[in-house]
mmCIF file of N, CA and C in Angstrom:
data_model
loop_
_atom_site.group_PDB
_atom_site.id
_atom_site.type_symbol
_atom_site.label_atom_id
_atom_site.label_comp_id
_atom_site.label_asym_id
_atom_site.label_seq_id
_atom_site.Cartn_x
_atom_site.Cartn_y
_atom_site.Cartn_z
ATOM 1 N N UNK W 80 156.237 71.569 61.355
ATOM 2 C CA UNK W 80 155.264 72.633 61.373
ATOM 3 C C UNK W 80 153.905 72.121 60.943
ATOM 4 N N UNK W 81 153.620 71.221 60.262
ATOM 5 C CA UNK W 81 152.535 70.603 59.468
ATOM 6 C C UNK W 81 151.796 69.920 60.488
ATOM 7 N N UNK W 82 152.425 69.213 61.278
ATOM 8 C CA UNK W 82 152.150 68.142 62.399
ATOM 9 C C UNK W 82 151.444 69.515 63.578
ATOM 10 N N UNK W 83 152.059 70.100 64.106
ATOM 11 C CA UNK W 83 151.486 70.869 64.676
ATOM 12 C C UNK W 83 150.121 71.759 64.264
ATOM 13 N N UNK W 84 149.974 72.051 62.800
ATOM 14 C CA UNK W 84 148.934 72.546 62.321
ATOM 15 C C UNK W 84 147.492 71.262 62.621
ATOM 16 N N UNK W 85 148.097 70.252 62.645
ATOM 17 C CA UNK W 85 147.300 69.468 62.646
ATOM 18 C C UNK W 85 146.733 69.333 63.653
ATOM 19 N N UNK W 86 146.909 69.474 65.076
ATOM 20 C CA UNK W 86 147.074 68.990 66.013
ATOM 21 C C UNK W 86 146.083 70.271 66.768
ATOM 22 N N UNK W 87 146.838 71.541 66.302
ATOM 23 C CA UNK W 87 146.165 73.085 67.058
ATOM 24 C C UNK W 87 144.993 73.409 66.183
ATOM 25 N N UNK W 88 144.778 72.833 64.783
ATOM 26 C CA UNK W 88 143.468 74.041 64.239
ATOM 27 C C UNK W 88 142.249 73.048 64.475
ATOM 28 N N UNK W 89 142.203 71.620 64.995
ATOM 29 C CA UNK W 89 141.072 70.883 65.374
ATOM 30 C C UNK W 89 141.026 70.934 67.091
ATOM 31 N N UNK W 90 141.832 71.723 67.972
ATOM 32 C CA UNK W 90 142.046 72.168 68.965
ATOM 33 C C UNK W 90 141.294 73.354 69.484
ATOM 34 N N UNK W 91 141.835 74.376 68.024
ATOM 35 C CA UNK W 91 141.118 75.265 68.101
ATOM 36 C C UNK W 91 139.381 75.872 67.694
ATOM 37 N N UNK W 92 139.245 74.930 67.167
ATOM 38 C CA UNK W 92 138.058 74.416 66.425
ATOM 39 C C UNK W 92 137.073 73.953 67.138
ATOM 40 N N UNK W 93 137.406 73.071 68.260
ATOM 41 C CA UNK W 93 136.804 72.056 69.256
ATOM 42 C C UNK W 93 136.749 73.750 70.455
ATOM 43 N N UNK W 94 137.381 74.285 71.131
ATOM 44 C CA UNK W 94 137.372 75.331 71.902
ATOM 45 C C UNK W 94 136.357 76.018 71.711
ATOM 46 N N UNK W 95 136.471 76.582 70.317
ATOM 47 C CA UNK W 95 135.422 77.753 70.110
ATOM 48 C C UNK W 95 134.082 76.945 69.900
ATOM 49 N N UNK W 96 133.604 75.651 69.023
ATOM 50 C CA UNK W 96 132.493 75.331 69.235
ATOM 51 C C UNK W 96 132.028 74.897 70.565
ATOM 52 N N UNK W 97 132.977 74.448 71.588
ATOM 53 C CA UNK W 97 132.109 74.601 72.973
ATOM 54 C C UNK W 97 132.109 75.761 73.957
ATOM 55 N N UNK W 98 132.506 76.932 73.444
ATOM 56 C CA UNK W 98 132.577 77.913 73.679
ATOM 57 C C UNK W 98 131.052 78.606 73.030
ATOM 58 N N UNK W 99 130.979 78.283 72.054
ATOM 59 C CA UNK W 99 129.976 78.781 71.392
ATOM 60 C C UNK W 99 128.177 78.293 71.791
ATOM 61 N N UNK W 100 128.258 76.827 72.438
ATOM 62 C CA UNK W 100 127.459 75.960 72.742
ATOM 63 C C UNK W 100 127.150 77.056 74.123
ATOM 64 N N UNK W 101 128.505 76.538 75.265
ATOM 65 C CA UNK W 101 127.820 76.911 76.625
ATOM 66 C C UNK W 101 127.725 78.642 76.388
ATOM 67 N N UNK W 102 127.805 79.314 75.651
ATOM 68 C CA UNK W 102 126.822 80.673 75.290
ATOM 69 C C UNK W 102 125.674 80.977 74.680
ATOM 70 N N UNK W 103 124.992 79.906 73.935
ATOM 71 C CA UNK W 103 124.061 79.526 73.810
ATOM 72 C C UNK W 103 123.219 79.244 74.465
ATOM 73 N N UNK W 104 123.595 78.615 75.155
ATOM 74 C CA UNK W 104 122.353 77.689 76.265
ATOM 75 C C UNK W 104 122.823 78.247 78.055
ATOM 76 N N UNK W 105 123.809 79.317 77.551
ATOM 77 C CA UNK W 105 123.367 80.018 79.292
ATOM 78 C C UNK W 105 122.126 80.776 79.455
ATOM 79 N N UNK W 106 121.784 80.489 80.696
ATOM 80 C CA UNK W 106 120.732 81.675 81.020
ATOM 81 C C UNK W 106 121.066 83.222 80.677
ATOM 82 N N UNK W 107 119.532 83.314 79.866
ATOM 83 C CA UNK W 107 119.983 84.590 79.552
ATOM 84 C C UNK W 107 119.426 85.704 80.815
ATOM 85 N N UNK W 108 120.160 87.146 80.997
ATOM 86 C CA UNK W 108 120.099 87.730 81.755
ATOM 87 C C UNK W 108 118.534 88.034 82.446
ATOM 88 N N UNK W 109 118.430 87.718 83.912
ATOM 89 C CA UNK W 109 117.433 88.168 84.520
ATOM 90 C C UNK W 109 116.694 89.540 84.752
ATOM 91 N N UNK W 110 117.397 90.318 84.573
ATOM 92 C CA UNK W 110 116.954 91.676 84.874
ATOM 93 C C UNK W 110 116.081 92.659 83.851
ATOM 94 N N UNK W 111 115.389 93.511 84.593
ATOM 95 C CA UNK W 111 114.332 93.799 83.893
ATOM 96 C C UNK W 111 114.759 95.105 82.772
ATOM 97 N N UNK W 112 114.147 94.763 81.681
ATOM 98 C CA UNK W 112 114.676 95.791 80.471
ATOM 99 C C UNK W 112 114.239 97.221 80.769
ATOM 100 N N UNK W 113 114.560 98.422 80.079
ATOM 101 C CA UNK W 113 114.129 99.345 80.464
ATOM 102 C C UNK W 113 112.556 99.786 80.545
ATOM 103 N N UNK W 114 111.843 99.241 79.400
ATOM 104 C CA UNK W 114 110.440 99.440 79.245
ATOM 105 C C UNK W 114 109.667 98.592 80.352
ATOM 106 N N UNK W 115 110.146 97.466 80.922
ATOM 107 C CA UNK W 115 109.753 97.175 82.287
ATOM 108 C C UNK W 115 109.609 97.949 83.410
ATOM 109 N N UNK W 116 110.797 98.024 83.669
ATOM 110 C CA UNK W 116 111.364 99.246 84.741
ATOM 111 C C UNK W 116 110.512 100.286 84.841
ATOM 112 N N UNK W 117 110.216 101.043 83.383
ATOM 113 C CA UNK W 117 109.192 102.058 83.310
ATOM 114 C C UNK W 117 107.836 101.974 83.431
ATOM 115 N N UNK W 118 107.412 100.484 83.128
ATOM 116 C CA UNK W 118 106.156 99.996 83.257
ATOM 117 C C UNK W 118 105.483 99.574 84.747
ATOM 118 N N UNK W 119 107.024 99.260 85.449
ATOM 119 C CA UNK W 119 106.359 99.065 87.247
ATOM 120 C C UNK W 119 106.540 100.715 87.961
ATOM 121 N N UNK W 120 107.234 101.551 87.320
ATOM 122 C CA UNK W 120 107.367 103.013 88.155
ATOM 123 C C UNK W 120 106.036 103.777 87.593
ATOM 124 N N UNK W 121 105.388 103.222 86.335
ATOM 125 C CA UNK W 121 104.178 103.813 86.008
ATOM 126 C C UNK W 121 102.835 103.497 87.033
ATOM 127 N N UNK W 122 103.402 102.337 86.820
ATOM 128 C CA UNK W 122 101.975 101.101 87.633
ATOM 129 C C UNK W 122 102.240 101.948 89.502
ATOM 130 N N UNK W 123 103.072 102.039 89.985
ATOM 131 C CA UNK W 123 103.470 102.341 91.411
ATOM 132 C C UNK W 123 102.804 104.196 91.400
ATOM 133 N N UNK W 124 103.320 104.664 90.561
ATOM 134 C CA UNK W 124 102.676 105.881 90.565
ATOM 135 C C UNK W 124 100.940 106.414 90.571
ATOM 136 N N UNK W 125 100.877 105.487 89.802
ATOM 137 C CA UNK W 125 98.948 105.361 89.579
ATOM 138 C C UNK W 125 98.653 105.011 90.613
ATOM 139 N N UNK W 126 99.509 103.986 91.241
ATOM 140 C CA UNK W 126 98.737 103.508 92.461
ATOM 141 C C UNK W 126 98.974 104.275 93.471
ATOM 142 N N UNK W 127 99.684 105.334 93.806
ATOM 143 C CA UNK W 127 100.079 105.816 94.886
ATOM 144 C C UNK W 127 98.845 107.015 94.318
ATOM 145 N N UNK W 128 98.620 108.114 93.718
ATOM 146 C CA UNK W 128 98.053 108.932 93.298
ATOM 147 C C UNK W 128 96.428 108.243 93.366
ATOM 148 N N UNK W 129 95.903 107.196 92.868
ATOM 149 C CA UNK W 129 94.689 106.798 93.449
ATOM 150 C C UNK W 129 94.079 106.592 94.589
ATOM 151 N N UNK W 130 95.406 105.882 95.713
ATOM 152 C CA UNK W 130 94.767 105.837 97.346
ATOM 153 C C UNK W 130 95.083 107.380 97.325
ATOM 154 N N UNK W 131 96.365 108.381 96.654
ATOM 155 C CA UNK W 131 95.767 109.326 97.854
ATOM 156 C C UNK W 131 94.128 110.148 97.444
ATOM 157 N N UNK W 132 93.819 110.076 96.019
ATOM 158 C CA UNK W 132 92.459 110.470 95.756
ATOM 159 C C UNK W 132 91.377 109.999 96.109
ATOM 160 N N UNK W 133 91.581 108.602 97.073
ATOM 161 C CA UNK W 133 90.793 108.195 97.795
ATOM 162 C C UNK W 133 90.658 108.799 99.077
ATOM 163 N N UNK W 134 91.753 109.129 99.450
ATOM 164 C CA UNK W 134 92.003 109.446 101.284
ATOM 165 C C UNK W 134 91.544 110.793 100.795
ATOM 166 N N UNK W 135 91.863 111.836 100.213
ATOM 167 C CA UNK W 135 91.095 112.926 99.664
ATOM 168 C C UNK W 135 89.838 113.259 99.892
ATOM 169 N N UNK W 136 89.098 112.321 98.851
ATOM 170 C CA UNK W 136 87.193 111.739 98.887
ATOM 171 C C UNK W 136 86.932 111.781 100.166
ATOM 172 N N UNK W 137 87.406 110.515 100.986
ATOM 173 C CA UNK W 137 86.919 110.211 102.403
ATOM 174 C C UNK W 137 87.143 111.274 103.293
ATOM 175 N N UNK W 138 88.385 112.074 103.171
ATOM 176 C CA UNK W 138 88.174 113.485 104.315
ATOM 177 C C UNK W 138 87.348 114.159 103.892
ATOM 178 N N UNK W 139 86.638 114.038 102.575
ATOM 179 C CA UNK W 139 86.134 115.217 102.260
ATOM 180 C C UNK W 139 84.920 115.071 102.837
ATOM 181 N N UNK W 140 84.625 113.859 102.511
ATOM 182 C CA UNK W 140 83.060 113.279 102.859
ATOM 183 C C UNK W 140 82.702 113.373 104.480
ATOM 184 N N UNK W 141 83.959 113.419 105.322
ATOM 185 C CA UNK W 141 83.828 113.277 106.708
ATOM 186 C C UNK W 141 83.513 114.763 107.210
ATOM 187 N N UNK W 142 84.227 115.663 106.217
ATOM 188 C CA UNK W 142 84.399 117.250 106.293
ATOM 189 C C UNK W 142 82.723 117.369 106.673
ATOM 190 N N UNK W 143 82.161 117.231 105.112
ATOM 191 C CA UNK W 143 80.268 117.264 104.945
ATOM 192 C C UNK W 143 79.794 116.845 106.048
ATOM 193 N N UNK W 144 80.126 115.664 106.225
ATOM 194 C CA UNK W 144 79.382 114.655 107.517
ATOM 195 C C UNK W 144 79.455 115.403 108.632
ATOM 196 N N UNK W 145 80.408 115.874 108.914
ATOM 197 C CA UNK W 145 80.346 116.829 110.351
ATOM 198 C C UNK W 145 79.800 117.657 110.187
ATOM 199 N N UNK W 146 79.523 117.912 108.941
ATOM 200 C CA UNK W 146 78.941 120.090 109.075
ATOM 201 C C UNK W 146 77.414 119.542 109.476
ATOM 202 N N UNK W 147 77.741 117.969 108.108
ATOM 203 C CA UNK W 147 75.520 118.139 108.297
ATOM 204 C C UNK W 147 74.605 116.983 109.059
ATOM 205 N N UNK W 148 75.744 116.387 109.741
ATOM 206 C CA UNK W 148 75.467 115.850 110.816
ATOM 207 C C UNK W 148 74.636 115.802 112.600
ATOM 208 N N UNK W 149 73.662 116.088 112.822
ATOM 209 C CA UNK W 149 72.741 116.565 113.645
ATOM 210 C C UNK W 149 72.656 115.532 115.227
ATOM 211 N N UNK W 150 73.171 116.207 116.214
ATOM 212 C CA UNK W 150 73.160 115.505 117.075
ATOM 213 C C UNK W 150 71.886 114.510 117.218
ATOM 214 N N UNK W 151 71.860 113.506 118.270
ATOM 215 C CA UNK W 151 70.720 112.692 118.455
ATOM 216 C C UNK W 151 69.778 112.952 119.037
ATOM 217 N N UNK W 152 70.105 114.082 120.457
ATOM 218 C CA UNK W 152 68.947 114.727 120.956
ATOM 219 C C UNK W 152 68.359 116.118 120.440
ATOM 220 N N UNK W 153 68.890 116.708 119.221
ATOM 221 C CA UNK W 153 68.360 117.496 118.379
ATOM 222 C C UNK W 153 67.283 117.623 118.327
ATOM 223 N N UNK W 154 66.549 118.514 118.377
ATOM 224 C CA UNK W 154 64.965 118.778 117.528
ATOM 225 C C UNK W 154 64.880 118.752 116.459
ATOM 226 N N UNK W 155 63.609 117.609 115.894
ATOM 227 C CA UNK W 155 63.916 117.892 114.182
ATOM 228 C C UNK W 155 63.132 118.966 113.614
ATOM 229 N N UNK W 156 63.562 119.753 113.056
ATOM 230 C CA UNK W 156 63.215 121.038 112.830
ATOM 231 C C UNK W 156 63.328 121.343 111.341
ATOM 232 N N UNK W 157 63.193 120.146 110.678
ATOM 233 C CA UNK W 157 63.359 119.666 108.900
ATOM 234 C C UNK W 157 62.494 120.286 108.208
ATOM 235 N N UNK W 158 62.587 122.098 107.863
ATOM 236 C CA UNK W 158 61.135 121.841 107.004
ATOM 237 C C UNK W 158 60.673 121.100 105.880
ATOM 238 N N UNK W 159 61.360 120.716 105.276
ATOM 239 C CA UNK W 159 61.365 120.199 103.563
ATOM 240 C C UNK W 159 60.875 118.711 104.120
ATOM 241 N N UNK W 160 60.870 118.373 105.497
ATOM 242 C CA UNK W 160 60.234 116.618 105.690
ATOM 243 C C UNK W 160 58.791 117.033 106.268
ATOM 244 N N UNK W 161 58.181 118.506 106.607
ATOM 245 C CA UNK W 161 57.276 118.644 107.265
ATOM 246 C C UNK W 161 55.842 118.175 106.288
ATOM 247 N N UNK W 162 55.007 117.150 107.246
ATOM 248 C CA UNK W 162 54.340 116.311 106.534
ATOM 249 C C UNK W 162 52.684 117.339 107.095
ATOM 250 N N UNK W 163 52.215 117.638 105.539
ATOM 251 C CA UNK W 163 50.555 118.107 105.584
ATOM 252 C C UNK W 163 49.584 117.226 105.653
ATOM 253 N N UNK W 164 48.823 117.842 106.722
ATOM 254 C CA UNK W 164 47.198 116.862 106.402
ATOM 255 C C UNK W 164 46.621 116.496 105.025
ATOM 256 N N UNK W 165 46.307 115.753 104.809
ATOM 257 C CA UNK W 165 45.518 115.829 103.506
ATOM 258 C C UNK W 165 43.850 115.781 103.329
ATOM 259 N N UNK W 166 43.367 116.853 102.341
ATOM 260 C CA UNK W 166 42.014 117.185 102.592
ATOM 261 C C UNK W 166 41.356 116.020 102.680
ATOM 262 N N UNK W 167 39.786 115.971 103.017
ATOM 263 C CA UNK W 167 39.003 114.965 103.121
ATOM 264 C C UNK W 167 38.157 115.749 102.045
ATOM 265 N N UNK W 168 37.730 114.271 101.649
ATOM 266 C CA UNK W 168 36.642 114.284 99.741
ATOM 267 C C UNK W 168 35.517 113.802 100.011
ATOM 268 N N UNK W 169 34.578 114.567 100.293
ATOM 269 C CA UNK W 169 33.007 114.735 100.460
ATOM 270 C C UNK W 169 32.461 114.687 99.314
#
């Protein structure tokens, strides 16, 4: 029984320290933690909500543009550009 103790507890000894080694030095897991995860569904959201407040702006601006947009053969009929003589200083 002695002989065998001898034989299994430096057996068992040798197992678990290279057991213990290649868990050490495995790669540790790739995947992204939860506060990641939450940090790219934040980032994706902002970004989706900014182009559409862009596409928003730009219809809006196109909306204006058409109302105050004046054909080319138009008459300009601008009063606020209508330009006065200016007196002469005798």
């Amino acid at each position: 029984m002695g002989e065998l103790l001898l034989v299994l507890l430096p057996a068992i000894v040798l197992v678990a320290l290279i057991w213990g080694l290649m868990t050490a030095l495995s790669p540790r897991d790739a995947g992204m933690s939860d506060a990641e995860k939450y940090q790219r569904d934040l980032a994706e959201r902002s970004a989706r909500h900014y182009a559409a407040q862009v596409q928003s702006a730009m219809a809006a601006r196109a909306r204006i543009e058409a109302r105050t947009h004046r054909p080319p053969n138009a008459p300009q009929h601008d009063r606020g550009s209508q330009v006065w003589p200016r007196p002469e200083h005798r």
